[in-house]
Short mmCIF file of C-alpha atoms in Angstrom, two decimals:
data_model
loop_
_atom_site.label_atom_id
_atom_site.label_comp_id
_atom_site.label_asym_id
_atom_site.label_seq_id
_atom_site.Cartn_x
_atom_site.Cartn_y
_atom_site.Cartn_z
CA MET A 12 245.79 87.71 -7.56
CA PHE A 13 248.92 89.65 -6.98
CA SER A 14 252.12 91.27 -8.26
CA PRO A 15 255.50 92.19 -6.92
CA GLY A 16 254.25 95.85 -6.60
CA HIS A 17 251.74 94.81 -3.89
CA PHE A 18 255.08 94.16 -1.78
CA ASP A 19 256.62 97.49 -2.08
CA GLY A 20 258.16 98.73 1.17
CA LEU A 21 258.67 95.08 2.56
CA GLY A 22 262.09 95.00 1.05
CA ASN A 23 264.08 95.73 -2.22
CA ALA A 24 262.45 94.78 -5.50
CA ALA A 25 265.20 92.01 -6.04
CA ALA A 26 264.78 90.47 -2.66
CA ILE A 27 260.79 90.53 -3.22
CA ARG A 28 261.12 88.65 -6.75
CA LYS A 29 263.58 86.14 -5.58
CA ALA A 30 261.17 85.37 -2.65
CA LEU A 31 258.27 84.98 -5.12
CA SER A 32 260.33 82.92 -7.28
CA ARG A 33 260.98 80.65 -4.25
CA LEU A 34 257.47 80.35 -3.47
CA VAL A 35 256.56 79.39 -7.04
CA LYS A 36 259.24 76.58 -7.05
CA ALA A 37 257.96 75.22 -3.66
CA GLY A 38 254.50 75.28 -5.18
CA THR A 39 253.08 77.66 -2.66
CA ILE A 40 251.90 80.07 -5.28
CA ARG A 41 251.39 80.04 -9.01
CA ARG A 42 252.86 82.07 -11.77
CA ILE A 43 250.24 82.97 -13.90
CA ARG A 44 252.44 85.16 -16.19
CA ARG A 45 255.56 87.29 -15.67
CA GLY A 46 254.79 89.67 -12.70
CA LEU A 47 251.37 88.17 -11.95
CA TYR A 48 250.85 85.45 -9.29
CA ASP A 49 247.89 83.72 -7.42
CA LEU A 50 247.23 81.10 -4.79
CA PRO A 51 246.38 77.75 -6.52
CA ARG A 52 243.05 76.24 -5.44
CA GLN A 53 242.55 72.60 -5.36
CA HIS A 54 239.38 70.96 -6.48
CA PRO A 55 238.56 67.29 -5.08
CA ILE A 56 237.67 66.10 -8.57
CA VAL A 57 239.68 68.04 -11.19
CA GLY A 58 242.82 68.95 -8.93
CA GLN A 59 244.34 72.38 -9.53
CA THR A 60 241.79 74.76 -10.83
CA ALA A 61 242.47 77.44 -13.43
CA PRO A 62 243.12 81.08 -12.18
CA ASP A 63 240.04 83.30 -11.34
CA ILE A 64 239.57 85.12 -14.66
CA MET A 65 237.82 88.17 -13.10
CA ALA A 66 240.66 88.72 -10.85
CA THR A 67 243.24 88.02 -13.65
CA VAL A 68 241.55 90.91 -15.69
CA ARG A 69 241.36 93.27 -13.06
CA ALA A 70 244.98 92.64 -12.24
CA LEU A 71 246.05 93.07 -15.89
CA MET A 72 244.19 96.37 -16.23
CA ASP A 73 244.97 97.71 -12.60
CA GLY A 74 246.59 101.26 -13.12
CA SER A 75 245.89 101.33 -16.88
CA HIS A 76 242.96 103.92 -16.37
CA ALA A 77 241.43 101.91 -19.31
CA GLN A 78 237.77 100.75 -19.18
CA TRP A 79 236.95 97.13 -19.87
CA GLN A 80 234.02 94.81 -20.19
CA PHE A 81 233.55 91.23 -20.89
CA THR A 82 231.40 90.19 -23.76
CA GLY A 83 229.69 87.22 -25.41
CA ALA A 84 229.59 83.90 -23.82
CA TYR A 85 231.65 84.78 -20.93
CA ALA A 86 229.42 87.50 -19.79
CA ALA A 87 226.47 84.94 -20.11
CA ASN A 88 228.24 82.43 -18.05
CA ALA A 89 229.30 84.64 -15.42
CA LEU A 90 225.50 85.68 -14.91
CA GLY A 91 224.72 82.21 -14.94
CA LEU A 92 222.65 82.23 -18.26
CA SER A 93 224.79 79.67 -19.96
CA ASP A 94 226.72 76.63 -19.33
CA GLN A 95 229.10 77.49 -22.22
CA VAL A 96 232.83 78.15 -21.00
CA PRO A 97 234.60 79.90 -23.93
CA ALA A 98 238.39 78.92 -24.58
CA LYS A 99 238.86 82.44 -25.88
CA ILE A 100 237.45 85.29 -23.67
CA VAL A 101 236.87 88.59 -25.46
CA ILE A 102 237.16 91.48 -23.36
CA GLN A 103 236.32 94.96 -24.82
CA THR A 104 238.41 97.98 -23.78
CA ASP A 105 239.34 101.62 -24.68
CA GLY A 106 242.89 100.65 -23.72
CA VAL A 107 245.77 98.85 -25.58
CA PRO A 108 244.46 95.72 -27.59
CA ARG A 109 246.45 92.64 -26.52
CA ARG A 110 246.39 88.69 -26.43
CA VAL A 111 247.07 87.12 -23.13
CA SER A 112 247.61 83.47 -22.89
CA LEU A 113 246.89 81.72 -19.51
CA GLY A 114 247.61 78.13 -20.37
CA LYS A 115 245.00 76.87 -22.77
CA LEU A 116 242.79 79.97 -22.02
CA MET A 117 243.17 82.96 -24.23
CA LEU A 118 242.25 86.46 -23.14
CA LEU A 119 241.69 88.63 -26.12
CA PHE A 120 241.54 92.52 -25.48
CA ARG A 121 239.94 94.27 -28.25
CA ARG A 122 239.81 98.09 -28.65
CA VAL A 123 236.14 99.30 -29.06
CA ALA A 124 234.32 102.67 -29.56
CA PRO A 125 233.22 103.92 -26.12
CA ARG A 126 229.41 103.33 -27.06
CA ASN A 127 230.29 99.75 -26.69
CA LEU A 128 231.55 100.09 -22.99
CA PHE A 129 228.38 101.38 -21.28
CA GLY A 130 228.36 100.17 -17.86
CA ALA A 131 231.96 98.89 -18.27
CA GLY A 132 233.31 97.17 -15.17
CA ARG A 133 229.87 97.05 -13.54
CA PRO A 134 227.21 94.24 -13.43
CA ALA A 135 224.99 96.32 -15.51
CA GLY A 136 227.35 96.32 -18.26
CA LEU A 137 227.80 92.48 -17.93
CA VAL A 138 224.02 92.26 -18.33
CA ILE A 139 223.94 94.38 -21.55
CA GLN A 140 226.78 92.10 -23.11
CA ALA A 141 224.99 88.99 -21.93
CA ILE A 142 221.67 90.20 -23.89
CA ARG A 143 223.58 91.39 -26.79
CA HIS A 144 225.18 87.75 -26.88
CA LEU A 145 221.86 85.95 -26.21
CA ARG A 146 219.41 88.15 -28.35
CA ASN A 147 218.67 85.35 -31.01
CA ASP A 148 218.46 82.69 -28.37
CA PRO A 149 214.87 81.18 -28.16
CA ASP A 150 215.22 81.03 -24.49
CA ILE A 151 215.70 84.70 -24.13
CA PRO A 152 212.43 85.16 -22.21
CA ARG A 153 213.67 82.50 -19.67
CA HIS A 154 216.78 84.41 -19.42
CA ILE A 155 215.24 87.74 -18.95
CA THR A 156 212.93 86.21 -16.07
CA ARG A 157 216.25 84.74 -14.40
CA LEU A 158 217.87 88.14 -14.52
CA LYS A 159 214.90 89.87 -13.05
CA LYS A 160 214.99 87.54 -10.25
CA ARG A 161 218.63 87.46 -9.63
CA LEU A 162 219.64 91.24 -10.14
CA ASP A 163 219.65 93.67 -7.09
CA ALA A 164 218.01 96.96 -6.80
CA LYS A 165 221.28 98.82 -7.58
CA THR A 166 222.08 97.05 -10.80
CA LYS A 167 218.55 97.31 -11.97
CA SER A 168 218.66 101.18 -11.22
CA ASP A 169 221.98 101.16 -13.38
CA LEU A 170 220.35 99.24 -16.19
CA LYS A 171 217.54 101.87 -16.15
CA SER A 172 220.12 104.75 -16.22
CA LEU A 173 221.94 103.20 -19.16
CA MET A 174 218.79 102.13 -21.11
CA PRO A 175 218.69 105.27 -23.46
CA LYS A 176 222.27 104.73 -24.47
CA THR A 177 221.71 101.11 -25.51
CA PRO A 178 220.46 99.90 -28.97
CA VAL A 179 216.79 100.30 -29.51
CA TRP A 180 216.05 96.54 -29.87
CA MET A 181 217.44 96.11 -26.38
CA HIS A 182 215.05 98.42 -24.72
CA PRO A 183 212.05 96.13 -24.24
CA LEU A 184 214.15 93.38 -22.68
CA LEU A 185 215.79 95.82 -20.37
CA GLN A 186 212.57 97.14 -19.47
CA GLN A 187 211.27 93.68 -18.53
CA ILE A 188 214.33 93.40 -16.20
CA VAL A 189 213.92 96.74 -14.60
CA GLU A 190 210.27 96.82 -13.90
CA LYS A 191 208.73 95.87 -10.65
#
């Protein structure tokens, strides 16, 4: 994922934009939206794949100094806890709320209170959001066991430090993940 700003110093802005436009027309790169490009990846079965969501959000939020965190089904999917791939991905932020359309996929940035952004941008924050989404799932014990096995020591340590700030109902679940 890149933007024309990544090429500052290699020529004037008009020349960079024109070069990117020519590369898009040739099919070498793909324009995700105005000022945002990526290298399209080919899949042997489905053809051209969708842009990497994580990289797209990072590029959109780059330079904004706003915190952001994926929520719900996408957080669970990113951690391998769910096969559900949402058509609308909700991203909590303390920045500007907006909607970004990426073809059939919609990124919805929602402004939230700081208490909802604990661990934002870190794997621990993704775990907290996934547990919040899956809390009524009958398979939650299996998800907790899977997280306990998959998460590295740094993420578990981060979860332990964030635990006092999370809702009380979440404490036993997080405790199961971080215990040895």
